[in-house]
Coordinates of C-alpha atoms in Angstrom, one line a residue:
Chain A
X1 CA -0.1 0.0 0.0
X2 CA 3.0 2.3 0.8
X3 CA 4.4 1.7 -2.5
X4 CA 1.2 2.6 -4.2
X5 CA 1.1 5.8 -2.5
X6 CA 4.8 6.6 -2.5
X7 CA 4.1 9.5 -5.0
X8 CA 1.8 10.7 -7.8
X9 CA 3.7 8.6 -10.4
X10 CA 3.2 5.4 -8.6
X11 CA -0.5 6.0 -7.8
X12 CA -1.0 7.2 -11.4
X13 CA 1.0 4.3 -12.8
X14 CA -1.2 1.6 -10.9
X15 CA -4.5 3.3 -11.8
X16 CA -3.7 3.7 -15.6
X17 CA -2.5 0.0 -15.5
X18 CA -5.5 -1.1 -13.8
X19 CA -7.8 0.7 -16.5
X20 CA -5.5 -0.8 -19.3
X21 CA -6.0 -4.1 -18.0
X22 CA -9.9 -3.6 -17.6
X23 CA -10.0 -2.2 -21.4
X24 CA -8.2 -5.3 -22.6
X25 CA -10.5 -7.6 -21.0
X26 CA -13.3 -5.5 -22.4
X27 CA -12.1 -5.6 -25.8
X28 CA -11.8 -9.3 -25.7
X29 CA -15.7 -9.4 -25.4
X30 CA -16.2 -7.4 -28.8
X31 CA -18.0 -9.2 -31.3
X32 CA -16.0 -9.7 -34.4
X33 CA -17.9 -10.4 -37.6
X34 CA -17.7 -14.2 -38.7
X35 CA -16.7 -13.1 -42.2
X36 CA -13.8 -10.7 -41.6
X37 CA -13.3 -9.3 -45.0
X38 CA -11.1 -6.7 -43.8
X39 CA -7.3 -7.0 -42.6
X40 CA -8.1 -5.3 -39.2
X41 CA -10.9 -5.8 -37.3
X42 CA -12.8 -3.4 -34.7
X43 CA -10.7 -4.6 -32.0
X44 CA -7.5 -4.1 -33.3
X45 CA -7.0 -0.3 -32.7
X46 CA -8.3 -0.3 -29.1
X47 CA -6.1 -3.4 -28.4
X48 CA -3.1 -1.6 -29.5
X49 CA -4.0 1.6 -27.5
X50 CA -5.0 -0.5 -24.4
X51 CA -1.6 -2.4 -24.6
X52 CA 0.2 0.9 -25.1
X53 CA -1.7 2.3 -21.9
X54 CA -0.8 -0.6 -19.7
X55 CA 2.9 -0.7 -20.9
X56 CA 3.3 3.3 -20.3
X57 CA 1.6 3.0 -16.9
X58 CA 3.9 0.2 -15.7
X59 CA 6.9 2.7 -17.0
X60 CA 5.2 5.3 -15.0
X61 CA 5.0 3.1 -12.1
X62 CA 8.8 2.3 -12.2
X63 CA 9.7 5.8 -12.8
X64 CA 8.0 6.7 -9.5
X65 CA 9.8 3.9 -7.6
X66 CA 12.8 5.7 -8.6
X67 CA 11.7 9.1 -7.2
X68 CA 11.6 10.1 -3.8
X69 CA 8.2 9.9 -1.9
X70 CA 6.1 13.1 -2.5
X71 CA 2.6 14.0 -0.9
X72 CA -0.1 12.9 -3.3
X73 CA -2.4 15.8 -2.4
X74 CA -0.9 19.2 -2.9
X75 CA -0.2 21.4 0.0
X76 CA -2.8 24.0 -1.4
X77 CA -5.5 21.3 -1.0
X78 CA -4.6 19.7 2.4
X79 CA -7.1 20.5 5.0
X80 CA -9.8 21.4 2.6
X81 CA -12.9 19.5 2.5
X82 CA -13.6 20.7 -1.0
X83 CA -17.1 22.2 -0.4
X84 CA -16.4 25.1 -2.8
X85 CA -15.6 22.9 -6.0
X86 CA -18.2 20.4 -4.8
X87 CA -21.0 22.9 -4.9
X88 CA -19.9 23.9 -8.2
X89 CA -20.3 20.3 -9.4
X90 CA -23.4 19.4 -7.4
X91 CA -25.1 22.6 -8.9
X92 CA -24.1 21.7 -12.4
X93 CA -25.3 18.2 -11.9
X94 CA -28.6 19.7 -10.8
X95 CA -29.1 21.0 -14.4
X96 CA -29.6 17.5 -15.4
X97 CA -32.4 16.8 -13.1
X98 CA -33.9 20.2 -12.4
X99 CA -33.7 22.2 -15.5
X100 CA -36.7 20.6 -17.1
X101 CA -39.3 20.9 -14.2
X102 CA -37.7 24.4 -13.3
X103 CA -37.0 25.9 -16.6
X104 CA -33.6 27.4 -17.6
X105 CA -34.2 31.0 -16.2
X106 CA -35.2 29.7 -12.4
X107 CA -32.6 27.1 -12.3
X108 CA -29.8 29.5 -13.6
X109 CA -31.0 32.2 -11.0
X110 CA -30.8 29.6 -8.2
X111 CA -27.5 28.1 -9.4
X112 CA -25.7 31.5 -9.6
X113 CA -26.9 32.7 -6.3
X114 CA -26.2 29.4 -4.4
X115 CA -22.8 28.8 -5.7
X116 CA -21.8 32.5 -5.4
X117 CA -22.7 32.2 -2.0
X118 CA -20.9 28.9 -1.5
X119 CA -17.6 30.6 -2.8
X120 CA -17.9 33.4 -0.3
X121 CA -20.2 36.3 -1.6
X122 CA -22.5 37.4 1.3
X123 CA -23.9 40.5 0.0
X124 CA -27.6 40.0 -0.9
X125 CA -27.8 42.6 -3.6
X126 CA -24.5 41.3 -5.3
X127 CA -25.8 37.8 -5.3
X128 CA -29.3 38.7 -6.7
X129 CA -27.8 41.3 -9.1
X130 CA -25.2 39.1 -10.8
X131 CA -27.5 36.1 -10.9
X132 CA -30.3 38.1 -12.6
X133 CA -27.8 39.9 -15.1
X134 CA -25.8 36.7 -16.1
X135 CA -29.3 34.8 -16.5
X136 CA -30.8 37.6 -18.7
X137 CA -27.7 38.0 -20.8
X138 CA -27.2 34.1 -21.6
X139 CA -30.9 34.0 -22.3
X140 CA -30.8 36.9 -24.8
X141 CA -27.6 35.1 -26.5
X142 CA -28.8 31.5 -26.5
X143 CA -32.6 31.8 -26.7
X144 CA -33.5 35.2 -28.4
X145 CA -30.2 35.4 -30.6
X146 CA -29.3 31.9 -31.4
X147 CA -32.8 30.1 -30.9
X148 CA -31.5 27.4 -28.7
X149 CA -34.7 25.5 -27.2
X150 CA -33.4 25.9 -23.4
X151 CA -36.0 24.2 -21.0
X152 CA -38.9 26.5 -20.1
X153 CA -40.4 25.0 -17.1
X154 CA -43.3 26.9 -15.5
X155 CA -42.4 30.4 -16.7
X156 CA -43.8 31.6 -20.0
X157 CA -40.1 32.3 -21.4
Chain B
X1 CA -9.9 36.6 -57.8
X2 CA -13.8 36.5 -57.8
X3 CA -13.6 34.3 -54.5
X4 CA -11.2 36.8 -52.9
X5 CA -13.4 39.7 -53.6
X6 CA -16.5 37.6 -52.4
X7 CA -14.7 36.7 -49.3
X8 CA -13.8 40.4 -48.7
X9 CA -17.4 41.5 -49.1
X10 CA -18.5 38.5 -46.6
X11 CA -15.8 39.6 -43.9
X12 CA -16.8 43.3 -44.1
X13 CA -20.4 42.7 -43.8
X14 CA -21.7 44.4 -40.7
X15 CA -22.8 41.0 -39.1
X16 CA -19.5 39.5 -39.6
X17 CA -17.6 42.4 -38.3
X18 CA -19.9 42.5 -35.2
X19 CA -18.9 38.8 -34.6
X20 CA -15.2 39.3 -35.2
X21 CA -15.1 42.5 -32.9
X22 CA -17.2 40.5 -30.2
X23 CA -15.2 37.5 -30.5
X24 CA -12.0 39.6 -30.0
X25 CA -13.3 41.4 -27.0
X26 CA -14.3 38.2 -25.3
X27 CA -10.9 36.8 -26.1
X28 CA -9.3 39.8 -24.6
X29 CA -11.4 39.4 -21.4
X30 CA -10.8 35.8 -21.1
X31 CA -7.0 36.1 -21.6
X32 CA -6.6 39.0 -19.2
X33 CA -8.0 36.9 -16.4
X34 CA -5.5 35.0 -14.7
X35 CA -5.8 31.2 -14.9
X36 CA -8.2 31.6 -17.8
X37 CA -6.6 30.9 -21.4
X38 CA -7.5 31.5 -24.9
X39 CA -8.1 27.7 -25.3
X40 CA -10.7 28.0 -22.4
X41 CA -12.7 30.8 -24.3
X42 CA -12.7 29.1 -27.5
X43 CA -13.9 25.9 -25.9
X44 CA -16.9 27.4 -24.1
X45 CA -18.1 29.1 -26.9
X46 CA -17.6 26.5 -29.4
X47 CA -21.0 25.4 -29.2
X48 CA -22.4 28.8 -30.2
X49 CA -20.7 28.4 -33.6
X50 CA -23.2 25.5 -34.2
X51 CA -25.9 28.0 -34.6
X52 CA -23.8 30.4 -37.0
X53 CA -22.8 29.9 -40.7
X54 CA -19.6 27.8 -40.7
X55 CA -17.3 30.9 -41.6
X56 CA -19.1 33.2 -39.0
X57 CA -18.5 30.7 -36.3
X58 CA -14.8 30.1 -37.3
X59 CA -14.2 33.7 -37.3
X60 CA -15.7 34.2 -33.9
X61 CA -13.5 31.7 -32.4
X62 CA -10.4 33.0 -34.3
X63 CA -11.3 36.5 -32.7
X64 CA -11.3 34.9 -29.3
X65 CA -7.8 33.2 -30.0
X66 CA -6.3 36.4 -31.3
X67 CA -7.8 38.5 -28.6
X68 CA -7.0 35.8 -25.9
X69 CA -3.2 35.7 -26.7
X70 CA -3.0 39.5 -26.5
X71 CA -5.3 39.7 -23.4
X72 CA -2.7 37.5 -21.5
X73 CA -0.4 40.4 -21.5
X74 CA -2.8 42.8 -19.5
X75 CA -2.7 40.7 -16.5
X76 CA 1.0 40.2 -16.9
X77 CA 1.6 44.0 -17.2
X78 CA -0.6 44.9 -14.4
X79 CA -0.3 42.0 -11.8
X80 CA 2.9 40.2 -12.9
X81 CA 0.8 37.2 -13.4
X82 CA 0.8 35.9 -17.1
X83 CA -3.1 35.9 -18.2
X84 CA -2.1 32.9 -20.3
X85 CA 1.2 30.9 -20.7
X86 CA 2.0 32.9 -24.0
X87 CA 2.5 36.0 -22.0
X88 CA 4.9 34.6 -19.3
X89 CA 8.0 36.7 -20.6
X90 CA 5.8 39.8 -20.7
X91 CA 5.9 40.0 -16.9
X92 CA 9.6 40.6 -17.0
X93 CA 9.6 44.0 -18.5
X94 CA 5.6 44.8 -18.2
X95 CA 5.5 44.7 -14.6
X96 CA 8.2 46.7 -13.9
X97 CA 6.7 49.4 -16.3
X98 CA 3.5 49.0 -14.2
X99 CA 5.3 49.7 -11.2
X100 CA 6.9 52.8 -12.3
X101 CA 3.1 53.9 -12.9
X102 CA 3.3 53.3 -16.7
X103 CA 0.7 50.5 -17.0
X104 CA -1.2 52.0 -19.6
X105 CA 2.1 52.5 -22.0
X106 CA 2.8 48.9 -21.4
X107 CA -0.5 47.8 -22.6
X108 CA -0.5 50.2 -25.5
X109 CA 2.9 49.0 -26.6
X110 CA 1.8 45.3 -26.1
X111 CA -1.2 46.1 -28.4
X112 CA 0.9 47.7 -31.3
X113 CA 3.5 44.8 -31.0
X114 CA 0.8 42.1 -31.0
X115 CA -0.8 43.7 -34.0
X116 CA 2.4 44.0 -35.9
X117 CA 3.5 40.2 -35.0
X118 CA -0.1 39.1 -35.6
X119 CA -0.1 40.7 -39.2
X120 CA 3.3 39.1 -40.3
X121 CA 2.1 35.8 -38.9
X122 CA -1.1 35.9 -41.0
X123 CA 0.8 37.1 -44.2
X124 CA 3.0 34.0 -43.8
X125 CA -0.2 32.0 -43.5
X126 CA -1.5 33.4 -46.6
X127 CA 1.5 33.0 -48.7
X128 CA 2.8 29.7 -47.2
X129 CA -0.5 27.6 -46.9
X130 CA -1.3 27.4 -50.6
X131 CA 2.2 26.0 -51.5
X132 CA 1.9 23.4 -48.6
X133 CA -1.5 22.4 -49.4
X134 CA -0.4 21.7 -53.0
X135 CA 2.3 19.5 -51.7
X136 CA 0.0 17.7 -49.3
X137 CA -2.4 16.8 -52.2
X138 CA 0.0 13.8 -52.9
X139 CA -0.6 12.4 -49.2
X140 CA -2.4 9.1 -49.1
X141 CA -3.8 7.1 -46.1
X142 CA -0.5 6.0 -44.9
X143 CA 0.9 9.7 -44.9
X144 CA -1.9 11.0 -43.1
X145 CA -1.9 8.1 -40.4
X146 CA 1.7 9.1 -39.9
X147 CA 1.0 12.8 -40.0
X148 CA -1.5 12.2 -37.1
X149 CA 1.1 10.3 -35.1
X150 CA 3.4 13.1 -35.6
X151 CA 1.0 15.8 -34.3
X152 CA 0.3 13.6 -31.2
X153 CA 4.0 13.1 -30.6
X154 CA 4.5 16.8 -31.0
X155 CA 2.2 17.8 -28.7
X156 CA 3.4 15.2 -26.0
X157 CA 7.0 16.5 -26.4
X158 CA 6.4 19.9 -26.1
X159 CA 3.1 20.3 -23.8
X160 CA 3.6 17.5 -21.5
X161 CA 6.3 17.8 -18.7
X162 CA 6.9 14.0 -18.9
X163 CA 6.8 12.1 -22.1
X164 CA 5.3 8.9 -20.5
X165 CA 2.5 11.1 -18.9
X166 CA 2.0 12.8 -22.4
X167 CA 1.6 9.4 -24.2
X168 CA -0.7 8.1 -21.5
X169 CA -2.9 11.1 -22.4
X170 CA -2.7 10.4 -26.0
X171 CA -3.7 6.8 -25.3
X172 CA -6.6 7.8 -23.2
X173 CA -7.9 10.4 -25.8
X174 CA -7.5 7.9 -28.7
X175 CA -9.4 5.1 -26.5
X176 CA -12.3 7.4 -25.9
X177 CA -12.4 8.3 -29.7
X178 CA -12.9 4.4 -30.2
X179 CA -16.1 4.5 -28.2
X180 CA -19.3 3.8 -30.4
X181 CA -19.8 2.1 -33.7
X182 CA -16.7 0.7 -35.5
X183 CA -16.6 3.0 -38.6
X184 CA -16.0 0.1 -40.9
X185 CA -18.0 -2.9 -39.9
X186 CA -20.4 -1.4 -37.3
X187 CA -19.6 -3.3 -34.2
X188 CA -20.3 -1.3 -31.2
X189 CA -17.2 -0.7 -28.9
X190 CA -17.5 0.3 -25.2
X191 CA -21.1 1.6 -25.4
X192 CA -22.4 -0.5 -22.5
X193 CA -25.7 -0.7 -23.9
X194 CA -26.1 3.0 -24.2
X195 CA -28.0 4.5 -27.4
X196 CA -26.1 7.7 -26.7
X197 CA -22.8 6.2 -26.8
X198 CA -23.5 4.2 -30.3
X199 CA -22.6 7.5 -32.0
X200 CA -19.4 8.0 -30.3
X201 CA -18.3 10.6 -27.6
X202 CA -19.2 14.0 -28.8
X203 CA -16.0 15.9 -28.1
X204 CA -17.4 19.2 -27.7
X205 CA -18.9 18.6 -24.1
X206 CA -15.6 17.0 -23.1
X207 CA -13.6 19.8 -24.4
X208 CA -15.7 22.2 -22.4
X209 CA -15.2 20.0 -19.4
X210 CA -11.6 19.7 -19.9
X211 CA -10.8 23.3 -20.5
X212 CA -13.5 25.2 -18.9
X213 CA -14.9 23.2 -15.7
X214 CA -11.5 22.0 -15.0
X215 CA -10.3 25.5 -14.5
X216 CA -13.2 26.6 -12.5
X217 CA -12.9 23.3 -10.2
X218 CA -8.9 24.1 -9.8
X219 CA -9.8 27.9 -8.9
X220 CA -12.5 26.9 -6.5
X221 CA -10.3 24.2 -4.8
X222 CA -7.1 26.7 -4.3
X223 CA -9.1 29.5 -3.0
X224 CA -6.3 31.7 -3.7
X225 CA -6.8 35.6 -3.1
X226 CA -5.6 37.4 -6.2
X227 CA -3.7 40.6 -5.7
X228 CA -5.9 43.6 -6.9
X229 CA -4.9 46.2 -9.6
X230 CA -4.5 49.3 -7.5
X231 CA -3.5 52.0 -10.3
X232 CA -5.5 53.3 -12.8
X233 CA -4.5 53.2 -16.4
X234 CA -3.8 56.8 -18.0
X235 CA -1.8 57.3 -21.2
X236 CA -2.4 54.2 -23.5
X237 CA -0.8 55.2 -26.9
X238 CA 2.9 54.6 -27.4
X239 CA 5.0 57.5 -27.6
X240 CA 7.0 58.1 -30.9
X241 CA 10.2 57.0 -29.1
X242 CA 8.5 53.6 -28.3
X243 CA 7.2 53.2 -31.9
X244 CA 10.8 53.7 -33.2
X245 CA 12.0 50.8 -30.6
X246 CA 9.2 48.6 -31.7
X247 CA 9.6 49.1 -35.5
X248 CA 13.4 48.5 -35.0
X249 CA 13.1 45.5 -32.8
X250 CA 10.1 43.7 -34.3
X251 CA 11.7 41.9 -37.2
X252 CA 13.1 39.0 -35.3
X253 CA 10.2 38.2 -33.1
X254 CA 8.0 38.1 -36.1
X255 CA 9.8 35.5 -37.9
X256 CA 10.8 33.5 -34.7
X257 CA 7.1 33.6 -33.7
X258 CA 5.8 32.6 -37.2
X259 CA 8.2 29.8 -37.4
X260 CA 7.8 28.5 -34.1
X261 CA 4.1 28.6 -34.1
X262 CA 4.2 26.5 -37.4
X263 CA 5.9 23.6 -35.6
X264 CA 3.2 21.2 -34.3
X265 CA 3.4 21.2 -30.5
X266 CA 5.2 24.5 -30.1
X267 CA 3.3 27.7 -29.5
X268 CA 3.0 31.5 -28.4
X269 CA 4.8 30.6 -25.0
X270 CA 8.0 29.0 -26.5
X271 CA 8.1 31.7 -29.3
X272 CA 8.0 34.3 -26.8
X273 CA 10.7 32.8 -24.6
X274 CA 13.2 32.2 -27.7
X275 CA 12.5 35.5 -28.9
X276 CA 13.0 37.3 -25.6
X277 CA 16.2 35.4 -24.9
X278 CA 17.5 36.3 -28.4
X279 CA 16.7 39.9 -27.8
X280 CA 18.7 39.7 -24.6
X281 CA 21.5 37.9 -26.3
X282 CA 21.8 40.4 -29.2
X283 CA 21.4 43.5 -27.1
X284 CA 24.3 45.7 -26.2
X285 CA 22.9 46.4 -22.9
X286 CA 21.4 43.0 -21.8
X287 CA 21.3 44.2 -18.2
X288 CA 18.3 46.6 -18.8
X289 CA 16.2 43.7 -19.9
X290 CA 13.8 43.0 -17.0
X291 CA 13.6 46.5 -15.8
X292 CA 10.7 47.5 -17.7
X293 CA 12.0 48.4 -21.3
X294 CA 10.1 48.6 -24.7
X295 CA 12.5 46.3 -26.4
X296 CA 11.7 43.5 -23.8
X297 CA 7.8 43.8 -24.3
X298 CA 8.4 44.1 -28.0
X299 CA 10.4 40.8 -27.9
X300 CA 7.8 38.7 -26.2
X301 CA 4.5 40.3 -27.3
X302 CA 5.3 40.4 -31.2
X303 CA 6.5 36.9 -31.1
X304 CA 3.5 35.4 -29.2
X305 CA 1.1 36.9 -31.6
X306 CA 3.1 35.9 -34.8
X307 CA 2.7 32.3 -33.6
X308 CA -1.1 32.5 -34.4
X309 CA -0.8 32.6 -38.0
X310 CA 1.9 30.2 -37.9
X311 CA -0.1 27.9 -35.9
X312 CA -3.0 27.8 -38.6
X313 CA -0.3 26.7 -41.3
X314 CA -0.4 22.9 -40.4
X315 CA -4.3 23.2 -39.3
X316 CA -5.2 24.7 -42.5
X317 CA -3.1 22.7 -44.9
X318 CA -2.7 19.3 -43.4
X319 CA -5.7 19.0 -41.0
X320 CA -3.3 18.5 -38.2
X321 CA -3.4 20.8 -35.1
X322 CA -0.3 21.1 -33.0
X323 CA -1.8 22.9 -29.8
X324 CA -4.7 22.5 -27.5
X325 CA -6.4 25.7 -29.1
X326 CA -5.8 24.7 -32.6
X327 CA -7.3 21.2 -31.8
X328 CA -10.3 22.8 -30.5
X329 CA -10.5 24.9 -33.7
X330 CA -10.1 21.5 -35.7
X331 CA -13.1 20.4 -33.6
X332 CA -15.1 23.5 -34.5
X333 CA -14.3 23.0 -38.1
X334 CA -15.3 19.4 -38.1
X335 CA -18.4 20.2 -36.3
X336 CA -19.4 22.6 -39.1
X337 CA -18.5 20.0 -41.9
X338 CA -15.4 21.9 -42.9
X339 CA -12.5 19.4 -43.3
X340 CA -9.3 21.3 -43.2
X341 CA -6.4 19.9 -45.3
X342 CA -5.2 20.4 -48.9
X343 CA -8.5 19.7 -50.5
X344 CA -10.0 22.7 -48.8
X345 CA -8.1 24.9 -50.9
X346 CA -9.4 23.6 -54.1
X347 CA -12.9 22.6 -52.9
X348 CA -13.9 25.8 -50.9
X349 CA -11.4 28.5 -51.7
X350 CA -13.8 31.2 -50.7
X351 CA -13.9 30.0 -47.1
X352 CA -10.0 29.8 -47.0
X353 CA -9.9 33.4 -48.1
X354 CA -12.7 34.3 -45.5
X355 CA -10.5 32.8 -43.0
X356 CA -7.4 34.6 -44.0
X357 CA -9.2 37.8 -44.2
X358 CA -11.3 37.3 -40.9
X359 CA -7.9 36.7 -39.1
X360 CA -6.6 40.2 -40.4
X361 CA -9.9 41.7 -39.2
X362 CA -9.7 40.1 -35.9
X363 CA -6.0 41.5 -35.6
X364 CA -7.2 45.0 -36.3
X365 CA -9.9 44.5 -33.8
X366 CA -7.6 43.5 -31.2
X367 CA -5.3 46.6 -31.8
X368 CA -8.5 48.9 -31.8
X369 CA -9.9 47.3 -28.7
X370 CA -6.7 46.7 -26.9
X371 CA -6.3 50.6 -27.1
X372 CA -9.8 51.7 -26.8
X373 CA -10.8 49.5 -23.8
X374 CA -7.4 49.6 -21.9
X375 CA -8.9 51.7 -19.1
X376 CA -11.7 49.1 -18.3
X377 CA -9.2 46.2 -18.2
X378 CA -8.0 46.8 -14.6
X379 CA -11.6 46.4 -13.3
X380 CA -12.2 43.3 -15.4
X381 CA -9.1 41.7 -13.7
X382 CA -10.4 42.7 -10.2
X383 CA -13.7 40.5 -10.7
X384 CA -13.9 38.6 -7.7
X385 CA -13.8 34.7 -8.0
X386 CA -17.1 34.1 -6.3
X387 CA -18.6 36.1 -9.2
X388 CA -16.5 34.7 -12.0
X389 CA -16.6 31.2 -11.4
X390 CA -20.1 30.5 -11.2
X391 CA -20.6 32.4 -14.6
X392 CA -18.0 30.2 -16.6
X393 CA -19.6 27.2 -14.8
X394 CA -23.0 28.3 -16.1
X395 CA -21.7 29.0 -19.4
X396 CA -20.1 25.2 -19.6
X397 CA -23.4 23.9 -18.8
X398 CA -25.5 25.8 -21.3
X399 CA -22.7 25.4 -23.8
X400 CA -22.7 21.6 -23.5
X401 CA -26.4 21.4 -23.5
X402 CA -26.9 24.0 -26.4
X403 CA -25.5 21.9 -29.4
X404 CA -27.8 18.8 -29.3
X405 CA -30.2 20.0 -26.4
X406 CA -29.1 17.0 -24.5
X407 CA -28.6 16.4 -20.9
X408 CA -26.2 13.5 -21.6
X409 CA -23.9 16.0 -23.2
X410 CA -24.1 18.0 -19.8
X411 CA -23.1 14.8 -18.0
X412 CA -20.3 14.2 -20.6
X413 CA -19.0 17.9 -19.8
X414 CA -19.1 17.0 -16.0
X415 CA -17.3 13.8 -16.6
X416 CA -14.7 15.7 -18.6
X417 CA -14.2 18.3 -16.0
X418 CA -13.8 15.9 -13.2
X419 CA -11.6 13.7 -15.2
X420 CA -9.5 16.4 -16.3
X421 CA -9.0 17.7 -12.9
X422 CA -7.9 14.1 -11.7
X423 CA -5.7 13.7 -14.5
X424 CA -4.0 17.2 -13.7
X425 CA -3.6 15.9 -10.1
X426 CA -1.6 12.8 -11.6
X427 CA 0.4 15.1 -13.8
X428 CA -1.3 14.4 -17.1
X429 CA -1.8 17.4 -19.4
X430 CA -5.3 17.6 -21.0
X431 CA -3.9 18.9 -24.3
X432 CA -2.7 15.4 -25.6
X433 CA -6.0 13.9 -24.4
X434 CA -8.2 16.4 -26.7
X435 CA -5.7 15.9 -29.6
X436 CA -6.0 12.2 -29.2
X437 CA -10.0 12.5 -29.0
X438 CA -10.3 14.6 -32.1
X439 CA -7.5 13.0 -34.0
X440 CA -8.6 9.5 -33.3
X441 CA -11.2 8.8 -35.9
X442 CA -8.8 10.2 -38.6
X443 CA -5.9 8.2 -37.3
X444 CA -7.9 4.8 -36.9
X445 CA -9.5 5.5 -40.7
X446 CA -6.2 6.2 -42.5
X447 CA -4.3 3.6 -40.6
X448 CA -6.8 0.9 -41.3
X449 CA -7.2 2.2 -44.8
X450 CA -3.7 1.9 -45.4
X451 CA -3.4 -1.5 -44.0
X452 CA -6.2 -2.4 -46.2
X453 CA -4.4 -1.1 -49.5
X454 CA -1.1 -3.2 -48.3
X455 CA -3.2 -6.3 -47.5
X456 CA -2.1 -6.1 -43.8
X457 CA 1.6 -5.3 -44.6
X458 CA 3.2 -2.5 -42.3
X459 CA 5.8 -1.6 -45.1
X460 CA 3.2 0.6 -46.5
X461 CA 4.5 3.1 -43.7
X462 CA 7.9 3.3 -45.3
X463 CA 6.9 2.8 -49.0
X464 CA 7.5 6.6 -50.1
X465 CA 10.2 9.1 -49.2
X466 CA 7.4 11.3 -47.7
X467 CA 6.1 8.6 -45.2
X468 CA 9.9 7.8 -44.4
X469 CA 10.4 11.6 -43.7
X470 CA 7.5 12.1 -41.4
X471 CA 8.4 8.7 -39.4
X472 CA 11.9 9.8 -39.1
X473 CA 11.0 13.2 -37.9
X474 CA 8.5 11.6 -35.4
X475 CA 11.2 9.3 -34.0
X476 CA 13.6 12.3 -33.7
X477 CA 10.9 14.2 -32.0
X478 CA 10.2 11.4 -29.4
X479 CA 14.0 10.9 -29.1
X480 CA 14.7 14.4 -28.3
X481 CA 13.8 14.6 -24.7
X482 CA 15.5 11.1 -24.0
X483 CA 18.8 12.2 -25.5
X484 CA 18.4 15.4 -23.5
X485 CA 17.7 13.6 -20.2
X486 CA 20.9 11.1 -21.0
X487 CA 23.2 14.4 -21.9
X488 CA 22.0 16.0 -18.5
X489 CA 22.7 12.7 -16.6
X490 CA 26.2 12.5 -18.1
X491 CA 27.0 16.2 -17.4

C-alpha cells in the first residue's frame, strides 16, 4: 500500500495500468464479424492502445519507484474538504435533473445565487444582481439570438 | 480573384464584423483574467458556432484566439501574473513598467506589438499555406496516419512535462475516440448498451469540461486571494520613441514567432521565450532587460501573436493541429462540416480566403479594442472569483447542452471536468487527451485504410520518401527528450 501511495507517479501508474487491463478484458468481449473481410477488425486499434496504455503505466510506476516519496495531495488542497468545488459540481449536476421542471431561467438564478454564496459572496444585492444579469444575458444570447430551445419550465419564457 | 472579393465582402459585412469584434473582445477579457486561457474561451463558446454559418463561427473563435493571446499580456503587465502561458515573458518588462505607474503605456506597446506580430504571422499563413497544401495533395492514407502520429507526438513532447505521462494522455484520448460504432464494420465498442454512446463520444462537451470546468474546479479548490490592481490606467498610446524601438525590434520576433508557431506542439509561449532570449543575447545592454523596457515587451508580445498565423499553417493545410487551441479549432471546423486539409483549398477557396481576411480583421479589432478599452481592463481583472467562477460554470453547462439539447452531453461535460481535474492531479496534461480524442477517428480510419491497401503489411508506412521522412521526424521528436535527459545525466 505504501508503495502505491509513494508519489503521484506510482499512484497514477497503478491506476492507469488497472484501467488498461480492464479495457483489454472489455476488448476481448467485442463481437468480431464471422466473415472478416477486412485485414483489421474493430478490436485491433483499441487493443493496440490498451496495451500501450498498460505498458506506459508500468513505465510510469517504475519511474515513480525511482523518485523520492512525495505527498499525493498538493499542499494547497490539504485540510480543505472541497465544499467549494463540490458546490459547483453538484450545482451543475442539478441542471440534468432540475432544468426541465424548473426551466432554465429559474434554475440559472438559483444556481448562480447558491454557488456565489458557497464561494464566499455574502452581500444579498450582489448575489441577486449578478444572478439576474448573467441569466438575462445568457437567455438573450442563446434563446433570443441563437434560438437554442433551453428548458422553459413553469415560466412563459 | 472573384472568390477573394466575395470573401472580402463577406468579412466586411456588418454581421461578420460584429462577430469578429465581439469574439476579439471576449478573447481579450478571458485572456486578461489570470488562470483563464484563450483555449478556455474558444472551448466554452464552441457550441455557439453550431448555430452560426461555418465561416461566421470560425471567425468568432479566431477572434477569441487572437484576443486571448493579447489579453494575457494585460494581467502580465498589471499584476505580474501571465493571463495565459504565452505572456509569461511579458511579465519581465511589463510589470516593472506598471510599478513605475506606466501600466497604460505597457498595454499600448503590447497592443501595437501584438498587431505587428499578428499581421506578419497571418501574411505568412496566406503565402505559405497554398504551397504546402499543393504539396500535401499527394498524401495517401499512410502519410495521413503518420502525420496524425507526428502531431500527437509533437504535442506530447512540447506540452507534457513527462513524455510517459504525455503518451498516457494520448492513449486515453485515442481510446475515448474508439467509443461507439466501429466506422468500418459497425460493431459497437465500449457502449455498455447506451444508445447515446453508439454515435461515439461527442468531443465538444468533453473539450468544455476539460478546459472550462476543470479550470473552475482548480480555482474553486485553491481559494487563492488574487492581488488587486490598484493603479488607474492613464496614457495608453505608445510614444514616438516607443514606436521607433518597436519598429526596429519587431523583425526577429516576427519570424521567430511565425516559425515556432508553425511547428506542431510549439506555441506562443515557446516563441516568446526564444524571442526574448534572442533579444537579450543580441542587445548591447542586456542588463536593462527585466527593468521595464520597450525592447523586452516588443520581443515577447510580437512573437507570441506572430505564432497565431504560424499555428494555423499545419491546421489549414494538413488538418493536423499542433496545440490545444488549434485542436479545439479543428473540432469547430469538423463540427461545421469543414474538413481542413489540402482539398479545402481547391473545394472551398472562398472559405479559406474568408478565414485569412477574417484573421486580419480580428487582428485589427484586437489593436482597436486593446487601445480603446485599456482603461476598463483593470476593473475586469479585479472581478472576484465568487462572481467569475459560477458564470463560467453556467456557461459550461449551457454550452454543453446547447449543441444537441442533450442532458447526456451535460453529463459528458461534467465527466470531462472531473476527469481533467483528476488527470491534472496525476500530472497528465489535457492537451494530448483532447488531440487524441479529435485526431482518433482520422488516425484510425487512415491507419486501417492504409493497412487494407497493403493487404495487412506495415511496409506501406515506409514505402514512400514522404512517409519515411514523417516517420523519421516523429522518431527524432520522441528521441529528443530522451537524448536531452541522457546528456544531462552524463553532465
